Amino acid sequence: MVTIYHNTRCKKSREGLEIVENSGKEFQVREYLKEPLSEDELKALLIKLNMTAIQLVRKNEKIWKENFKDKDLSENELVRIMVENPKLIERPIVENETEAVVGRPPEDIKKIV
């Protein structure tokens, strides 16, 4: 099963969803702004992505710049911040049973679907 972590307002996320839809694979959509990830879910996703938390943060978001940009934060603190502020999570993310990818560019999604 393929899962896309999707933000309907994001053009790249919509492009990613189209790629998943056209793959012919069974998939589910998780609108992570409406159904936020838990800390455990985000940590598991980071492992599949082979990324650190800071690599997944959208650093141009106003909330990041105003509240967290210049702070020295641990991995666990960054995960908690993203769980509490899901808008800070890069998008779209697509995962299958064994791996995940950030769809930037959206064509990267084709590697795992």
Tab-separated table of N, CA and C in Angstrom:
chain	number	residue	atom	x	y	z
A	1	MET	N	0.851	-1.194	0.000
A	1	MET	CA	0.000	0.000	0.000
A	1	MET	C	0.885	1.242	0.000
A	2	VAL	N	0.541	2.188	-0.838
A	2	VAL	CA	1.240	3.463	-0.929
A	2	VAL	C	0.419	4.507	-0.168
A	3	THR	N	1.114	5.353	0.579
A	3	THR	CA	0.471	6.462	1.279
A	3	THR	C	1.111	7.756	0.809
A	4	ILE	N	0.273	8.741	0.520
A	4	ILE	CA	0.775	10.076	0.215
A	4	ILE	C	0.313	11.003	1.327
A	5	TYR	N	1.284	11.700	1.910
A	5	TYR	CA	0.994	12.715	2.924
A	5	TYR	C	0.820	14.007	2.137
A	6	HIS	N	-0.402	14.496	2.121
A	6	HIS	CA	-0.840	15.467	1.129
A	6	HIS	C	-1.387	16.733	1.768
A	7	ASN	N	-1.094	17.854	1.110
A	7	ASN	CA	-1.672	19.151	1.462
A	7	ASN	C	-2.383	19.646	0.209
A	8	THR	N	-3.689	19.717	0.270
A	8	THR	CA	-4.489	20.056	-0.907
A	8	THR	C	-4.185	21.448	-1.454
A	9	ARG	N	-3.628	22.330	-0.643
A	9	ARG	CA	-3.344	23.703	-1.085
A	9	ARG	C	-1.990	23.840	-1.771
A	10	CYS	N	-1.202	22.774	-1.763
A	10	CYS	CA	0.154	22.829	-2.292
A	10	CYS	C	0.202	22.276	-3.719
A	11	LYS	N	0.713	23.076	-4.646
A	11	LYS	CA	0.792	22.655	-6.051
A	11	LYS	C	1.650	21.403	-6.209
A	12	LYS	N	2.817	21.358	-5.558
A	12	LYS	CA	3.702	20.188	-5.664
A	12	LYS	C	3.023	18.948	-5.095
A	13	SER	N	2.259	19.132	-4.043
A	13	SER	CA	1.544	18.009	-3.446
A	13	SER	C	0.463	17.498	-4.397
A	14	ARG	N	-0.244	18.400	-5.045
A	14	ARG	CA	-1.256	17.990	-6.029
A	14	ARG	C	-0.607	17.269	-7.210
A	15	GLU	N	0.553	17.751	-7.648
A	15	GLU	CA	1.277	17.079	-8.722
A	15	GLU	C	1.702	15.678	-8.277
A	16	GLY	N	2.150	15.571	-7.033
A	16	GLY	CA	2.532	14.271	-6.493
A	16	GLY	C	1.372	13.311	-6.422
A	17	LEU	N	0.222	13.809	-6.022
A	17	LEU	CA	-0.980	12.975	-5.953
A	17	LEU	C	-1.345	12.458	-7.344
A	18	GLU	N	-1.211	13.289	-8.338
A	18	GLU	CA	-1.515	12.861	-9.708
A	18	GLU	C	-0.588	11.717	-10.140
A	19	ILE	N	0.679	11.808	-9.788
A	19	ILE	CA	1.630	10.738	-10.118
A	19	ILE	C	1.223	9.440	-9.431
A	20	VAL	N	0.848	9.530	-8.162
A	20	VAL	CA	0.415	8.335	-7.422
A	20	VAL	C	-0.851	7.762	-8.053
A	21	GLU	N	-1.805	8.625	-8.369
A	21	GLU	CA	-3.054	8.168	-8.996
A	21	GLU	C	-2.791	7.453	-10.324
A	22	ASN	N	-1.851	7.970	-11.092
A	22	ASN	CA	-1.550	7.407	-12.403
A	22	ASN	C	-0.665	6.161	-12.339
A	23	SER	N	-0.166	5.836	-11.153
A	23	SER	CA	0.740	4.687	-11.020
A	23	SER	C	0.007	3.354	-11.136
A	24	GLY	N	-1.300	3.370	-10.901
A	24	GLY	CA	-2.063	2.126	-10.922
A	24	GLY	C	-1.955	1.338	-9.629
A	25	LYS	N	-1.180	1.825	-8.684
A	25	LYS	CA	-1.022	1.150	-7.394
A	25	LYS	C	-2.152	1.553	-6.446
A	26	GLU	N	-2.443	0.644	-5.529
A	26	GLU	CA	-3.408	0.970	-4.484
A	26	GLU	C	-2.762	1.985	-3.549
A	27	PHE	N	-3.522	3.019	-3.189
A	27	PHE	CA	-2.944	4.055	-2.340
A	27	PHE	C	-4.007	4.658	-1.435
A	28	GLN	N	-3.501	5.347	-0.426
A	28	GLN	CA	-4.364	6.125	0.461
A	28	GLN	C	-3.773	7.524	0.590
A	29	VAL	N	-4.651	8.477	0.808
A	29	VAL	CA	-4.248	9.874	0.984
A	29	VAL	C	-4.417	10.219	2.455
A	30	ARG	N	-3.384	10.809	3.015
A	30	ARG	CA	-3.481	11.308	4.383
A	30	ARG	C	-3.233	12.813	4.343
A	31	GLU	N	-4.285	13.550	4.595
A	31	GLU	CA	-4.156	15.001	4.676
A	31	GLU	C	-3.607	15.330	6.064
A	32	TYR	N	-2.290	15.427	6.122
A	32	TYR	CA	-1.607	15.503	7.420
A	32	TYR	C	-1.887	16.796	8.190
A	33	LEU	N	-2.429	17.814	7.535
A	33	LEU	CA	-2.821	19.011	8.281
A	33	LEU	C	-4.115	18.767	9.050
A	34	LYS	N	-4.981	17.904	8.496
A	34	LYS	CA	-6.241	17.558	9.157
A	34	LYS	C	-6.073	16.370	10.098
A	35	GLU	N	-5.167	15.467	9.757
A	35	GLU	CA	-4.895	14.270	10.549
A	35	GLU	C	-3.393	14.203	10.832
A	36	PRO	N	-2.925	15.001	11.803
A	36	PRO	CA	-1.489	15.101	12.065
A	36	PRO	C	-0.855	13.761	12.439
A	37	LEU	N	0.413	13.661	12.139
A	37	LEU	CA	1.182	12.482	12.506
A	37	LEU	C	1.500	12.526	13.992
A	38	SER	N	1.647	11.364	14.583
A	38	SER	CA	2.142	11.280	15.953
A	38	SER	C	3.671	11.365	15.911
A	39	GLU	N	4.287	11.546	17.059
A	39	GLU	CA	5.747	11.579	17.108
A	39	GLU	C	6.324	10.265	16.605
A	40	ASP	N	5.735	9.142	17.007
A	40	ASP	CA	6.228	7.839	16.563
A	40	ASP	C	6.084	7.669	15.052
A	41	GLU	N	4.965	8.112	14.505
A	41	GLU	CA	4.761	8.014	13.052
A	41	GLU	C	5.792	8.858	12.305
A	42	LEU	N	6.046	10.061	12.790
A	42	LEU	CA	7.006	10.934	12.118
A	42	LEU	C	8.415	10.364	12.223
A	43	LYS	N	8.772	9.826	13.371
A	43	LYS	CA	10.101	9.213	13.524
A	43	LYS	C	10.267	8.028	12.577
A	44	ALA	N	9.237	7.206	12.446
A	44	ALA	CA	9.300	6.062	11.531
A	44	ALA	C	9.418	6.546	10.082
A	45	LEU	N	8.724	7.607	9.753
A	45	LEU	CA	8.789	8.165	8.410
A	45	LEU	C	10.187	8.724	8.127
A	46	LEU	N	10.782	9.371	9.102
A	46	LEU	CA	12.143	9.894	8.932
A	46	LEU	C	13.135	8.770	8.658
A	47	ILE	N	12.949	7.636	9.325
A	47	ILE	CA	13.823	6.480	9.076
A	47	ILE	C	13.665	6.010	7.633
A	48	LYS	N	12.419	5.875	7.173
A	48	LYS	CA	12.176	5.454	5.787
A	48	LYS	C	12.734	6.470	4.789
A	49	LEU	N	12.669	7.729	5.133
A	49	LEU	CA	13.183	8.782	4.260
A	49	LEU	C	14.710	8.862	4.299
A	50	ASN	N	15.304	8.262	5.345
A	50	ASN	CA	16.740	8.359	5.585
A	50	ASN	C	17.147	9.836	5.722
A	51	MET	N	16.354	10.544	6.532
A	51	MET	CA	16.565	11.974	6.749
A	51	MET	C	16.569	12.278	8.244
A	52	THR	N	17.183	13.398	8.582
A	52	THR	CA	17.062	13.922	9.935
A	52	THR	C	15.856	14.850	9.969
A	53	ALA	N	15.401	15.159	11.150
A	53	ALA	CA	14.223	16.013	11.292
A	53	ALA	C	14.444	17.386	10.648
A	54	ILE	N	15.612	17.971	10.853
A	54	ILE	CA	15.860	19.311	10.312
A	54	ILE	C	15.802	19.313	8.782
A	55	GLN	N	16.128	18.199	8.154
A	55	GLN	CA	16.068	18.110	6.692
A	55	GLN	C	14.625	18.126	6.178
A	56	LEU	N	13.674	17.781	7.039
A	56	LEU	CA	12.270	17.713	6.643
A	56	LEU	C	11.501	18.997	6.967
A	57	VAL	N	12.160	19.916	7.655
A	57	VAL	CA	11.498	21.161	8.064
A	57	VAL	C	11.432	22.144	6.895
A	58	ARG	N	10.258	22.736	6.723
A	58	ARG	CA	10.074	23.818	5.745
A	58	ARG	C	10.568	25.111	6.393
A	59	LYS	N	11.795	25.466	6.085
A	59	LYS	CA	12.449	26.574	6.783
A	59	LYS	C	11.998	27.958	6.328
A	60	ASN	N	11.225	28.033	5.275
A	60	ASN	CA	10.726	29.339	4.831
A	60	ASN	C	9.361	29.685	5.415
A	61	GLU	N	8.793	28.773	6.181
A	61	GLU	CA	7.502	29.052	6.817
A	61	GLU	C	7.673	30.125	7.894
A	62	LYS	N	6.708	30.995	7.966
A	62	LYS	CA	6.734	32.107	8.929
A	62	LYS	C	6.912	31.603	10.360
A	63	ILE	N	6.175	30.546	10.714
A	63	ILE	CA	6.241	30.026	12.088
A	63	ILE	C	7.659	29.549	12.435
A	64	TRP	N	8.366	28.988	11.453
A	64	TRP	CA	9.749	28.546	11.684
A	64	TRP	C	10.659	29.759	11.900
A	65	LYS	N	10.553	30.719	10.996
A	65	LYS	CA	11.414	31.899	11.065
A	65	LYS	C	11.210	32.684	12.353
A	66	GLU	N	9.955	32.792	12.783
A	66	GLU	CA	9.653	33.616	13.957
A	66	GLU	C	9.910	32.910	15.285
A	67	ASN	N	9.832	31.577	15.310
A	67	ASN	CA	9.875	30.883	16.593
A	67	ASN	C	11.044	29.918	16.799
A	68	PHE	N	11.622	29.397	15.712
A	68	PHE	CA	12.565	28.303	15.898
A	68	PHE	C	13.887	28.450	15.154
A	69	LYS	N	13.960	29.330	14.190
A	69	LYS	CA	15.083	29.408	13.254
A	69	LYS	C	16.456	29.411	13.921
A	70	ASP	N	16.669	30.229	14.894
A	70	ASP	CA	17.993	30.399	15.474
A	70	ASP	C	18.214	29.610	16.758
A	71	LYS	N	17.349	28.639	17.015
A	71	LYS	CA	17.480	27.835	18.232
A	71	LYS	C	18.246	26.548	17.946
A	72	ASP	N	18.971	26.091	18.939
A	72	ASP	CA	19.692	24.823	18.847
A	72	ASP	C	18.762	23.735	19.377
A	73	LEU	N	18.114	23.008	18.474
A	73	LEU	CA	17.075	22.044	18.844
A	73	LEU	C	17.544	20.619	18.598
A	74	SER	N	17.184	19.741	19.500
A	74	SER	CA	17.523	18.324	19.347
A	74	SER	C	16.595	17.677	18.324
A	75	GLU	N	16.952	16.480	17.913
A	75	GLU	CA	16.126	15.719	16.980
A	75	GLU	C	14.714	15.526	17.549
A	76	ASN	N	14.622	15.125	18.815
A	76	ASN	CA	13.306	14.914	19.439
A	76	ASN	C	12.507	16.207	19.532
A	77	GLU	N	13.185	17.321	19.832
A	77	GLU	CA	12.486	18.609	19.893
A	77	GLU	C	11.950	18.996	18.510
A	78	LEU	N	12.744	18.757	17.470
A	78	LEU	CA	12.295	19.073	16.109
A	78	LEU	C	11.101	18.220	15.712
A	79	VAL	N	11.128	16.949	16.068
A	79	VAL	CA	9.993	16.076	15.769
A	79	VAL	C	8.742	16.592	16.468
A	80	ARG	N	8.873	16.927	17.740
A	80	ARG	CA	7.727	17.439	18.491
A	80	ARG	C	7.191	18.727	17.872
A	81	ILE	N	8.081	19.612	17.467
A	81	ILE	CA	7.676	20.874	16.840
A	81	ILE	C	6.903	20.609	15.551
A	82	MET	N	7.374	19.659	14.739
A	82	MET	CA	6.663	19.354	13.486
A	82	MET	C	5.318	18.687	13.747
A	83	VAL	N	5.252	17.865	14.768
A	83	VAL	CA	3.969	17.242	15.123
A	83	VAL	C	2.976	18.307	15.575
A	84	GLU	N	3.452	19.261	16.359
A	84	GLU	CA	2.591	20.332	16.851
A	84	GLU	C	2.274	21.376	15.775
A	85	ASN	N	3.129	21.464	14.757
A	85	ASN	CA	2.976	22.437	13.669
A	85	ASN	C	3.172	21.716	12.334
A	86	PRO	N	2.226	20.885	11.928
A	86	PRO	CA	2.434	20.052	10.741
A	86	PRO	C	2.684	20.838	9.452
A	87	LYS	N	2.350	22.105	9.453
A	87	LYS	CA	2.631	22.942	8.288
A	87	LYS	C	4.139	23.001	8.013
A	88	LEU	N	4.944	22.710	9.024
A	88	LEU	CA	6.398	22.751	8.877
A	88	LEU	C	6.979	21.527	8.183
A	89	ILE	N	6.161	20.506	7.945
A	89	ILE	CA	6.648	19.280	7.323
A	89	ILE	C	6.669	19.457	5.810
A	90	GLU	N	7.826	19.164	5.224
A	90	GLU	CA	7.966	19.235	3.763
A	90	GLU	C	6.954	18.315	3.107
A	91	ARG	N	6.534	18.672	1.905
A	91	ARG	CA	5.496	17.905	1.233
A	91	ARG	C	5.718	17.921	-0.271
A	92	PRO	N	5.108	16.967	-0.935
A	92	PRO	CA	4.419	15.786	-0.419
A	92	PRO	C	5.422	14.699	-0.045
A	93	ILE	N	5.002	13.812	0.809
A	93	ILE	CA	5.791	12.628	1.138
A	93	ILE	C	4.983	11.431	0.677
A	94	VAL	N	5.649	10.511	0.012
A	94	VAL	CA	5.005	9.275	-0.418
A	94	VAL	C	5.799	8.118	0.157
A	95	GLU	N	5.082	7.157	0.735
A	95	GLU	CA	5.769	5.984	1.287
A	95	GLU	C	5.100	4.711	0.814
A	96	ASN	N	5.919	3.679	0.727
A	96	ASN	CA	5.401	2.332	0.505
A	96	ASN	C	5.808	1.497	1.712
A	97	GLU	N	5.791	0.204	1.590
A	97	GLU	CA	6.076	-0.657	2.745
A	97	GLU	C	7.507	-0.508	3.258
A	98	THR	N	8.447	-0.184	2.375
A	98	THR	CA	9.855	-0.209	2.768
A	98	THR	C	10.600	1.109	2.694
A	99	GLU	N	10.077	2.061	1.934
A	99	GLU	CA	10.802	3.321	1.768
A	99	GLU	C	9.840	4.486	1.577
A	100	ALA	N	10.424	5.678	1.622
A	100	ALA	CA	9.631	6.893	1.447
A	100	ALA	C	10.475	7.917	0.698
A	101	VAL	N	9.795	8.886	0.107
A	101	VAL	CA	10.482	9.936	-0.626
A	101	VAL	C	9.688	11.231	-0.490
A	102	VAL	N	10.422	12.339	-0.431
A	102	VAL	CA	9.791	13.656	-0.507
A	102	VAL	C	9.660	13.970	-1.989
A	103	GLY	N	8.471	14.310	-2.419
A	103	GLY	CA	8.204	14.565	-3.825
A	103	GLY	C	8.617	15.939	-4.288
A	104	ARG	N	9.875	16.263	-4.115
A	104	ARG	CA	10.432	17.527	-4.600
A	104	ARG	C	11.731	17.211	-5.315
A	105	PRO	N	11.704	17.149	-6.608
A	105	PRO	CA	10.578	17.384	-7.496
A	105	PRO	C	9.595	16.219	-7.476
A	106	PRO	N	8.363	16.461	-7.885
A	106	PRO	CA	7.338	15.414	-7.839
A	106	PRO	C	7.737	14.133	-8.578
A	107	GLU	N	8.563	14.251	-9.598
A	107	GLU	CA	8.989	13.091	-10.369
A	107	GLU	C	9.727	12.067	-9.507
A	108	ASP	N	10.296	12.496	-8.376
A	108	ASP	CA	10.997	11.574	-7.474
A	108	ASP	C	10.050	10.487	-6.946
A	109	ILE	N	8.761	10.774	-6.932
A	109	ILE	CA	7.768	9.830	-6.441
A	109	ILE	C	7.742	8.570	-7.307
A	110	LYS	N	8.046	8.728	-8.571
A	110	LYS	CA	8.022	7.581	-9.496
A	110	LYS	C	9.025	6.503	-9.091
A	111	LYS	N	10.038	6.851	-8.308
A	111	LYS	CA	11.056	5.897	-7.865
A	111	LYS	C	10.482	4.821	-6.956
A	112	ILE	N	9.367	5.129	-6.259
A	112	ILE	CA	8.869	4.149	-5.273
A	112	ILE	C	7.445	3.672	-5.537
A	113	VAL	N	6.788	4.200	-6.573
A	113	VAL	CA	5.437	3.709	-6.886
A	113	VAL	C	5.438	2.834	-8.128
